[in-house]
Amino acid sequence: MKILGIDTSCDETAAAVVADGRKVLSNVVASQIEVHQAYGGVVPELASRKHIEAINYIVSRSLAEANVTFKDLGAIAVTNRPGLIGALLVGVAAAKSLAYCHDLPLLGINHIEGHIYAPFLAQLASQNLLSKCMMHDTLTFPHICLTVSGGHTLLVEVHEGWQYKVLGGTQDDAAGEVYDKVAKYLGLGFPGGKIIDDLAQKGDPSAIKFPRPMRNTNDYQFSFSGIKTSVRYFVEKARRAGLLVENGQENVEPTNPDLVTLEDIAASFQAAVVDVLVYKSIRAAKATGAGAITLTGGVAANSQLRASLKVAAAEIGAEVYYPPMNLCTDNGAMIAGIAYEKYRQGLRDEFSLNATPNGSLV
Ligand code: KG4
Ligand code: ZN
């Protein structure tokens, strides 16, 4: 059964066709990064407008790339929560109209459930991604899922039938959000995750000891705003003292041993974030006896997080699964994928389906 999955929850207009919840026939994403870059973050009103401009084309392209028409589909699924309300509404309105016109079942999907499903998806060999990701048919239940994106940080125990037990989440900023904010303090651009990740590879992660808030609390909660503030104060102080080697000054002769580089700040910041994420994920796997940990969401693209989690999981005999890069960030395939499972469980929505900015997993 082929499902069209649509996601417009944030700043990506995404549509995909997935067969039987496994086979990604197409996965089309229009990024709005260039629009929001000038503002250093996602501007909700602009996001909605750009979704409106792109949605019809992206849906048509996803069908064309999958080589199907609406007649070949069994259902239309759309993210209706959580996310930016104006952005969500565009996808929901499009999905409702298309489902009505083509007489197809409509399913409203939780965006986070999509992320949790993403590691399960197998990409078509023609997209040349099979070599870069694992096949996940061996993923067992229950497993621990760490969802880390620009809007969410959640540790979830995932049970058979896609039932969830939320173990913990962030008390303040999401992991991706702090990457973006720290990149802004450092004058590096938006979104900051990939930029900091790349920069960190050239820096010393032990150069600066940034705090690890809530690392040792007896729960599965996270707090990242303290790390962010600490980086901010450090950067301001170093700048005032003329000790920060900023962008464009890389070739300055380091005469002063107290000079700090963007590379070292990026690596030390990343070490703090990754340390807490890995520590609590491993703790959850140990406590629940889960034999697998999945990593998903935009921050799951982080090279250090992937590597550290793998090493730490191996020490407790747990497997780590993560989707290919293009399924870590927002996409329609993960929505179509989980929608297939929901469809089989009997989910159908009315045309009164609405978008809502919030939406808990359970
Ligand atoms: O899942 P996503 O595409 O959108 C949301 O649902 O939020 O995640 C976007 C977030 C951004 O904050 C971005 O900076 C972060 O994922 N990100 C990364 C990396 N690539 C993207 N963070 C750390 N390292 C990366 N390589
Ligand atoms: Zn997302």
Tab-separated table of C-alpha atoms and ligand atoms in Angstrom:
chain	number	residue	atom	x	y	z
A	1	MET	CA	0.000	0.000	0.000
A	2	LYS	CA	1.421	3.358	-1.045
A	3	ILE	CA	0.974	6.399	1.183
A	4	LEU	CA	1.700	10.031	0.358
A	5	GLY	CA	3.254	11.696	3.422
A	6	ILE	CA	3.337	15.476	3.780
A	7	ASP	CA	5.251	17.511	6.361
A	8	THR	CA	5.232	21.306	6.651
A	9	SER	CA	5.759	21.553	10.398
A	10	CYS	CA	8.706	23.943	10.339
A	11	ASP	CA	10.884	25.283	7.540
A	12	GLU	CA	10.891	22.395	5.095
A	13	THR	CA	8.127	21.645	2.605
A	14	ALA	CA	8.288	17.885	2.322
A	15	ALA	CA	6.358	15.162	0.509
A	16	ALA	CA	7.152	11.515	-0.106
A	17	VAL	CA	5.585	8.298	-1.289
A	18	VAL	CA	6.373	5.192	0.760
A	19	ALA	CA	5.246	1.645	0.007
A	20	ASP	CA	4.190	-0.565	2.921
A	21	GLY	CA	5.877	1.712	5.435
A	22	ARG	CA	9.292	0.543	4.277
A	23	LYS	CA	10.162	1.336	0.722
A	24	VAL	CA	10.802	5.006	0.013
A	25	LEU	CA	9.685	5.552	-3.572
A	26	SER	CA	10.319	9.292	-3.450
A	27	ASN	CA	11.355	11.834	-0.847
A	28	VAL	CA	11.196	15.462	-1.947
A	29	VAL	CA	12.154	18.326	0.345
A	30	ALA	CA	12.166	22.065	-0.405
A	31	SER	CA	14.349	23.757	2.168
A	32	GLN	CA	13.669	27.339	3.203
A	33	ILE	CA	17.056	27.811	4.841
A	34	GLU	CA	18.062	30.652	2.516
A	35	VAL	CA	14.927	32.607	3.407
A	36	HIS	CA	15.485	32.357	7.151
A	37	GLN	CA	19.269	32.676	7.133
A	38	ALA	CA	19.133	36.466	7.028
A	39	TYR	CA	17.182	36.464	10.301
A	40	GLY	CA	19.339	33.921	12.123
A	41	GLY	CA	16.361	31.663	12.797
A	42	VAL	CA	13.037	30.477	11.398
A	43	VAL	CA	10.504	33.296	10.912
A	44	PRO	CA	7.087	31.585	11.266
A	45	GLU	CA	5.164	33.933	8.970
A	46	LEU	CA	7.723	33.569	6.200
A	47	ALA	CA	7.713	29.798	6.667
A	48	SER	CA	3.940	29.634	6.099
A	49	ARG	CA	4.157	31.741	2.947
A	50	LYS	CA	6.951	29.673	1.493
A	51	HIS	CA	5.032	26.457	2.212
A	52	ILE	CA	2.060	27.827	0.283
A	53	GLU	CA	4.279	28.606	-2.700
A	54	ALA	CA	5.944	25.202	-2.678
A	55	ILE	CA	3.365	22.645	-1.536
A	56	ASN	CA	1.615	21.832	-4.817
A	57	TYR	CA	4.845	21.499	-6.727
A	58	ILE	CA	6.489	19.353	-4.020
A	59	VAL	CA	3.510	16.993	-3.857
A	60	SER	CA	3.397	16.659	-7.667
A	61	ARG	CA	7.091	16.008	-7.775
A	62	SER	CA	6.919	13.361	-5.072
A	63	LEU	CA	4.283	11.505	-7.106
A	64	ALA	CA	6.230	11.903	-10.344
A	65	GLU	CA	9.496	10.700	-8.792
A	66	ALA	CA	7.684	7.689	-7.328
A	67	ASN	CA	6.149	7.096	-10.738
A	68	VAL	CA	2.627	6.968	-9.306
A	69	THR	CA	-0.617	8.928	-9.592
A	70	PHE	CA	-3.253	9.533	-6.916
A	71	LYS	CA	-5.026	6.397	-8.180
A	72	ASP	CA	-2.104	4.290	-6.946
A	73	LEU	CA	-2.278	5.671	-3.399
A	74	GLY	CA	-4.016	4.014	-0.460
A	75	ALA	CA	-4.004	7.042	1.858
A	76	ILE	CA	-2.708	10.570	2.432
A	77	ALA	CA	-0.908	11.330	5.681
A	78	VAL	CA	0.067	14.737	6.995
A	79	THR	CA	1.847	16.123	10.036
A	80	ASN	CA	-0.791	17.999	11.999
A	81	ARG	CA	1.149	18.394	15.279
A	82	PRO	CA	3.394	19.652	16.872
A	83	GLY	CA	4.988	22.525	14.972
A	84	LEU	CA	4.522	26.108	13.819
A	85	ILE	CA	0.782	26.513	13.531
A	86	GLY	CA	0.739	28.542	10.305
A	87	ALA	CA	3.186	26.162	8.692
A	88	LEU	CA	1.266	23.055	9.777
A	89	LEU	CA	-1.984	24.491	8.450
A	90	VAL	CA	-0.614	24.621	4.906
A	91	GLY	CA	0.156	20.903	4.874
A	92	VAL	CA	-3.097	19.980	6.577
A	93	ALA	CA	-5.195	22.049	4.148
A	94	ALA	CA	-3.383	20.518	1.181
A	95	ALA	CA	-3.753	16.961	2.491
A	96	LYS	CA	-7.450	17.439	3.261
A	97	SER	CA	-8.205	18.844	-0.199
A	98	LEU	CA	-6.289	16.083	-1.955
A	99	ALA	CA	-7.841	13.320	0.155
A	100	TYR	CA	-11.298	14.747	-0.512
A	101	CYS	CA	-10.769	15.179	-4.269
A	102	HIS	CA	-9.261	11.733	-4.742
A	103	ASP	CA	-11.487	9.953	-2.235
A	104	LEU	CA	-8.594	8.731	-0.111
A	105	PRO	CA	-8.374	8.098	3.641
A	106	LEU	CA	-6.760	10.955	5.581
A	107	LEU	CA	-4.385	10.475	8.526
A	108	GLY	CA	-3.105	13.229	10.831
A	109	ILE	CA	0.322	12.319	12.177
A	110	ASN	CA	2.457	13.475	15.111
A	111	HIS	CA	5.753	14.826	13.759
A	112	ILE	CA	7.768	13.253	16.595
A	113	GLU	CA	6.325	9.833	15.810
A	114	GLY	CA	7.611	10.358	12.298
A	115	HIS	CA	11.116	11.048	13.603
A	116	ILE	CA	10.943	7.968	15.839
A	117	TYR	CA	9.967	5.862	12.807
A	118	ALA	CA	12.694	7.244	10.535
A	119	PRO	CA	15.462	4.835	11.593
A	120	PHE	CA	13.169	2.044	10.415
A	121	LEU	CA	13.004	3.182	6.857
A	122	ALA	CA	14.981	1.557	4.141
A	123	GLN	CA	15.999	3.721	1.251
A	124	LEU	CA	15.813	2.602	-2.339
A	125	ALA	CA	19.108	1.450	-3.735
A	126	SER	CA	18.617	3.773	-6.676
A	127	GLN	CA	19.009	6.691	-4.303
A	128	ASN	CA	22.444	5.331	-3.576
A	129	LEU	CA	21.941	5.501	0.162
A	130	LEU	CA	21.964	1.853	1.072
A	131	SER	CA	25.706	1.835	1.422
A	132	LYS	CA	25.569	4.740	3.844
A	133	CYS	CA	22.902	3.505	6.212
A	134	MET	CA	22.011	0.269	7.887
A	135	MET	CA	19.042	-1.819	6.982
A	136	HIS	CA	16.854	-1.736	10.014
A	137	ASP	CA	14.728	-4.814	9.747
A	138	THR	CA	16.560	-6.198	12.745
A	139	LEU	CA	15.564	-3.358	15.061
A	140	THR	CA	13.821	-4.895	18.044
A	141	PHE	CA	11.232	-3.707	20.555
A	142	PRO	CA	11.412	-2.253	23.081
A	143	HIS	CA	14.162	0.113	22.070
A	144	ILE	CA	15.252	3.508	23.283
A	145	CYS	CA	14.851	6.419	20.886
A	146	LEU	CA	16.707	9.682	21.304
A	147	THR	CA	14.965	12.363	19.247
A	148	VAL	CA	17.071	15.488	18.936
A	149	SER	CA	16.039	18.282	16.601
A	150	GLY	CA	15.668	22.044	16.438
A	151	GLY	CA	12.430	21.866	18.373
A	152	HIS	CA	12.649	18.682	20.432
A	153	THR	CA	14.841	16.634	22.730
A	154	LEU	CA	13.095	13.491	23.889
A	155	LEU	CA	14.116	10.151	25.283
A	156	VAL	CA	11.442	7.566	24.579
A	157	GLU	CA	11.003	3.851	25.172
A	158	VAL	CA	9.401	2.439	22.026
A	159	HIS	CA	7.302	-0.712	22.369
A	160	GLU	CA	5.806	-3.161	19.900
A	161	GLY	CA	2.952	-1.620	17.920
A	162	TRP	CA	4.580	1.819	18.138
A	163	GLN	CA	3.507	2.424	21.698
A	164	TYR	CA	5.588	4.957	23.573
A	165	LYS	CA	6.700	5.632	27.090
A	166	VAL	CA	8.280	9.059	27.369
A	167	LEU	CA	11.234	8.806	29.734
A	168	GLY	CA	12.298	12.441	29.656
A	169	GLY	CA	12.941	15.529	27.624
A	170	THR	CA	14.443	18.965	27.744
A	171	GLN	CA	13.435	21.381	30.460
A	172	ASP	CA	14.359	24.379	28.336
A	173	ASP	CA	16.065	24.600	24.921
A	174	ALA	CA	16.133	21.722	22.448
A	175	ALA	CA	19.562	20.369	21.505
A	176	GLY	CA	19.376	21.737	17.938
A	177	GLU	CA	18.195	25.079	19.229
A	178	VAL	CA	21.367	25.520	21.306
A	179	TYR	CA	23.516	24.577	18.331
A	180	ASP	CA	21.749	27.296	16.336
A	181	LYS	CA	22.041	29.882	19.120
A	182	VAL	CA	25.690	29.159	19.861
A	183	ALA	CA	26.470	29.431	16.142
A	184	LYS	CA	24.799	32.832	16.234
A	185	TYR	CA	26.983	34.031	19.169
A	186	LEU	CA	30.021	32.877	17.239
A	187	GLY	CA	28.874	34.697	14.079
A	188	LEU	CA	28.766	31.461	12.109
A	189	GLY	CA	25.361	31.566	10.401
A	190	PHE	CA	22.153	29.528	10.420
A	191	PRO	CA	21.405	26.704	10.942
A	192	GLY	CA	24.319	26.157	13.255
A	193	GLY	CA	24.383	22.389	13.721
A	194	LYS	CA	26.337	21.372	10.665
A	195	ILE	CA	28.627	24.425	10.835
A	196	ILE	CA	29.589	23.707	14.459
A	197	ASP	CA	29.907	19.993	13.740
A	198	ASP	CA	32.392	20.698	10.922
A	199	LEU	CA	34.315	23.296	12.922
A	200	ALA	CA	34.502	21.027	15.968
A	201	GLN	CA	36.419	18.426	13.987
A	202	LYS	CA	39.349	20.855	13.854
A	203	GLY	CA	39.189	21.841	17.526
A	204	ASP	CA	40.150	20.444	20.916
A	205	PRO	CA	37.076	19.164	22.814
A	206	SER	CA	38.885	19.465	26.135
A	207	ALA	CA	40.099	23.046	25.571
A	208	ILE	CA	37.268	24.646	27.560
A	209	LYS	CA	35.287	22.899	30.281
A	210	PHE	CA	31.678	23.883	29.635
A	211	PRO	CA	29.078	22.669	32.166
A	212	ARG	CA	26.991	19.531	31.683
A	213	PRO	CA	23.676	20.515	33.328
A	214	MET	CA	21.524	17.683	34.707
A	215	ARG	CA	24.010	15.038	33.588
A	216	ASN	CA	23.985	13.334	36.937
A	217	THR	CA	20.365	13.801	37.954
A	218	ASN	CA	18.518	10.617	38.709
A	219	ASP	CA	16.103	10.949	35.777
A	220	TYR	CA	16.039	11.305	31.995
A	221	GLN	CA	15.594	15.061	31.813
A	222	PHE	CA	17.899	17.430	29.945
A	223	SER	CA	18.769	21.104	30.224
A	224	PHE	CA	20.780	22.893	27.568
A	225	SER	CA	20.240	26.582	28.207
A	226	GLY	CA	23.012	26.571	30.854
A	227	ILE	CA	25.560	25.306	28.331
A	228	LYS	CA	24.405	27.960	25.874
A	229	THR	CA	24.711	30.774	28.436
A	230	SER	CA	28.102	29.544	29.526
A	231	VAL	CA	29.358	29.606	25.916
A	232	ARG	CA	27.899	33.069	25.485
A	233	TYR	CA	29.698	34.474	28.559
A	234	PHE	CA	32.910	32.770	27.548
A	235	VAL	CA	32.736	34.243	24.039
A	236	GLU	CA	31.878	37.745	25.294
A	237	LYS	CA	34.734	37.694	27.793
A	238	ALA	CA	37.247	36.421	25.251
A	239	ARG	CA	36.090	39.016	22.729
A	240	ARG	CA	36.414	41.865	25.264
A	241	ALA	CA	39.899	40.707	26.156
A	242	GLY	CA	40.812	40.509	22.465
A	243	LEU	CA	41.546	36.815	22.837
A	244	LEU	CA	39.048	35.395	20.362
A	245	VAL	CA	40.283	34.463	16.911
A	246	GLU	CA	37.166	35.324	14.866
A	247	ASN	CA	36.214	34.232	11.371
A	248	GLY	CA	38.618	35.691	8.852
A	249	GLN	CA	41.465	35.933	11.362
A	250	GLU	CA	42.504	32.324	11.040
A	251	ASN	CA	45.882	33.230	9.636
A	252	VAL	CA	46.833	35.509	12.519
A	253	GLU	CA	50.075	34.340	14.097
A	254	PRO	CA	49.131	32.961	17.545
A	255	THR	CA	51.634	34.930	19.624
A	256	ASN	CA	49.487	34.870	22.732
A	257	PRO	CA	49.026	31.386	24.262
A	258	ASP	CA	45.714	32.546	25.781
A	259	LEU	CA	44.103	33.054	22.369
A	260	VAL	CA	41.002	30.922	21.857
A	261	THR	CA	39.803	29.685	18.505
A	262	LEU	CA	36.288	29.146	17.199
A	263	GLU	CA	37.303	25.562	16.543
A	264	ASP	CA	38.121	24.927	20.214
A	265	ILE	CA	34.901	26.592	21.396
A	266	ALA	CA	32.847	24.555	18.902
A	267	ALA	CA	34.558	21.297	19.895
A	268	SER	CA	34.226	21.982	23.635
A	269	PHE	CA	30.571	23.008	23.314
A	270	GLN	CA	29.804	19.939	21.244
A	271	ALA	CA	31.597	17.706	23.745
A	272	ALA	CA	29.338	19.000	26.541
A	273	VAL	CA	26.094	18.481	24.582
A	274	VAL	CA	27.062	15.062	23.262
A	275	ASP	CA	28.297	13.904	26.658
A	276	VAL	CA	24.924	14.564	28.312
A	277	LEU	CA	22.895	13.084	25.439
A	278	VAL	CA	24.959	9.921	25.290
A	279	TYR	CA	25.167	9.488	29.063
A	280	LYS	CA	21.402	9.622	29.569
A	281	SER	CA	20.603	7.470	26.538
A	282	ILE	CA	22.919	4.756	27.792
A	283	ARG	CA	21.447	5.064	31.260
A	284	ALA	CA	17.974	4.549	29.786
A	285	ALA	CA	19.071	1.521	27.773
A	286	LYS	CA	20.690	-0.019	30.841
A	287	ALA	CA	17.725	0.642	33.118
A	288	THR	CA	15.143	-0.718	30.689
A	289	GLY	CA	17.284	-3.539	29.340
A	290	ALA	CA	16.606	-2.373	25.769
A	291	GLY	CA	19.057	-3.922	23.347
A	292	ALA	CA	18.934	-1.067	20.846
A	293	ILE	CA	19.098	2.700	20.757
A	294	THR	CA	17.869	4.738	17.807
A	295	LEU	CA	18.983	8.259	17.090
A	296	THR	CA	16.799	10.597	15.065
A	297	GLY	CA	15.985	14.255	14.310
A	298	GLY	CA	18.232	16.894	12.744
A	299	VAL	CA	20.915	16.652	15.455
A	300	ALA	CA	21.176	12.907	14.756
A	301	ALA	CA	23.217	14.025	11.744
A	302	ASN	CA	25.932	15.080	14.188
A	303	SER	CA	29.118	13.142	13.582
A	304	GLN	CA	30.338	13.232	17.179
A	305	LEU	CA	26.971	12.181	18.588
A	306	ARG	CA	26.786	9.223	16.203
A	307	ALA	CA	30.339	8.130	16.972
A	308	SER	CA	30.166	8.560	20.768
A	309	LEU	CA	26.804	6.834	21.071
A	310	LYS	CA	28.089	3.908	19.076
A	311	VAL	CA	31.147	3.471	21.287
A	312	ALA	CA	29.179	3.827	24.531
A	313	ALA	CA	26.424	1.469	23.337
A	314	ALA	CA	28.956	-1.164	22.327
A	315	GLU	CA	30.237	-1.143	25.912
A	316	ILE	CA	26.819	-2.265	27.156
A	317	GLY	CA	26.183	-4.576	24.211
A	318	ALA	CA	23.471	-2.426	22.640
A	319	GLU	CA	23.051	-1.716	18.925
A	320	VAL	CA	22.714	1.827	17.595
A	321	TYR	CA	20.531	2.655	14.592
A	322	TYR	CA	20.164	5.940	12.803
A	323	PRO	CA	18.609	6.921	9.516
A	324	PRO	CA	20.539	8.270	6.547
A	325	MET	CA	21.141	12.024	6.745
A	326	ASN	CA	18.161	12.998	4.588
A	327	LEU	CA	15.802	11.121	6.891
A	328	CYS	CA	17.309	12.634	10.064
A	329	THR	CA	16.027	16.087	9.185
A	330	ASP	CA	12.359	16.783	8.438
A	331	ASN	CA	10.891	14.774	5.573
A	332	GLY	CA	7.635	13.302	4.291
A	333	ALA	CA	8.897	9.711	4.151
A	334	MET	CA	8.920	9.330	7.932
A	335	ILE	CA	5.328	10.616	8.024
A	336	ALA	CA	4.178	8.183	5.328
A	337	GLY	CA	6.091	5.409	7.113
A	338	ILE	CA	4.495	5.732	10.529
A	339	ALA	CA	1.145	6.447	8.848
A	340	TYR	CA	1.222	2.939	7.377
A	341	GLU	CA	1.514	1.462	10.878
A	342	LYS	CA	-1.283	3.743	12.135
A	343	TYR	CA	-3.462	2.837	9.162
A	344	ARG	CA	-3.066	-0.837	9.999
A	345	GLN	CA	-4.045	-0.015	13.574
A	346	GLY	CA	-7.250	1.538	12.234
A	347	LEU	CA	-6.495	5.238	12.309
A	348	ARG	CA	-8.613	7.376	9.958
A	349	ASP	CA	-9.239	11.080	10.354
A	350	GLU	CA	-12.240	13.163	9.412
A	351	PHE	CA	-12.032	16.185	7.159
A	352	SER	CA	-12.455	18.223	10.313
A	353	LEU	CA	-8.794	17.355	11.095
A	354	ASN	CA	-7.031	20.443	12.402
A	355	ALA	CA	-3.452	21.523	13.019
A	356	THR	CA	-2.246	22.104	16.552
A	357	PRO	CA	1.090	23.581	17.669
A	358	ASN	CA	1.423	21.165	20.597
A	359	GLY	CA	1.064	17.449	20.665
A	360	SER	CA	2.384	14.963	23.121
A	361	LEU	CA	3.350	11.453	22.112
A	362	VAL	CA	1.100	9.655	24.563
B	1	KG4	O1	14.669	17.748	12.615
B	1	KG4	P1	15.049	19.072	12.032
B	1	KG4	O2	15.351	19.139	10.564
B	1	KG4	O3	13.938	20.130	12.264
B	1	KG4	C1	13.179	20.192	13.434
B	1	KG4	O4	12.180	19.415	13.545
B	1	KG4	O5	13.597	20.968	14.298
B	1	KG4	O6	16.299	19.589	12.880
B	1	KG4	C2	16.974	20.796	12.599
B	1	KG4	C3	18.064	21.011	13.647
B	1	KG4	C4	18.719	22.375	13.580
B	1	KG4	O7	18.726	22.939	14.874
B	1	KG4	C5	20.123	22.079	13.073
B	1	KG4	O8	21.096	23.004	13.545
B	1	KG4	C6	20.350	20.702	13.655
B	1	KG4	O9	19.106	20.039	13.487
B	1	KG4	N1	21.415	19.973	12.943
B	1	KG4	C7	22.558	19.553	13.523
B	1	KG4	C8	23.352	18.963	12.517
B	1	KG4	N2	22.652	19.024	11.337
B	1	KG4	C9	21.460	19.633	11.629
B	1	KG4	N3	22.971	19.656	14.807
B	1	KG4	C10	24.190	19.150	15.100
B	1	KG4	N4	25.003	18.591	14.192
B	1	KG4	C11	24.637	18.464	12.891
B	1	KG4	N5	25.468	17.896	12.000
B	2	ZN	ZN	11.602	17.551	12.992
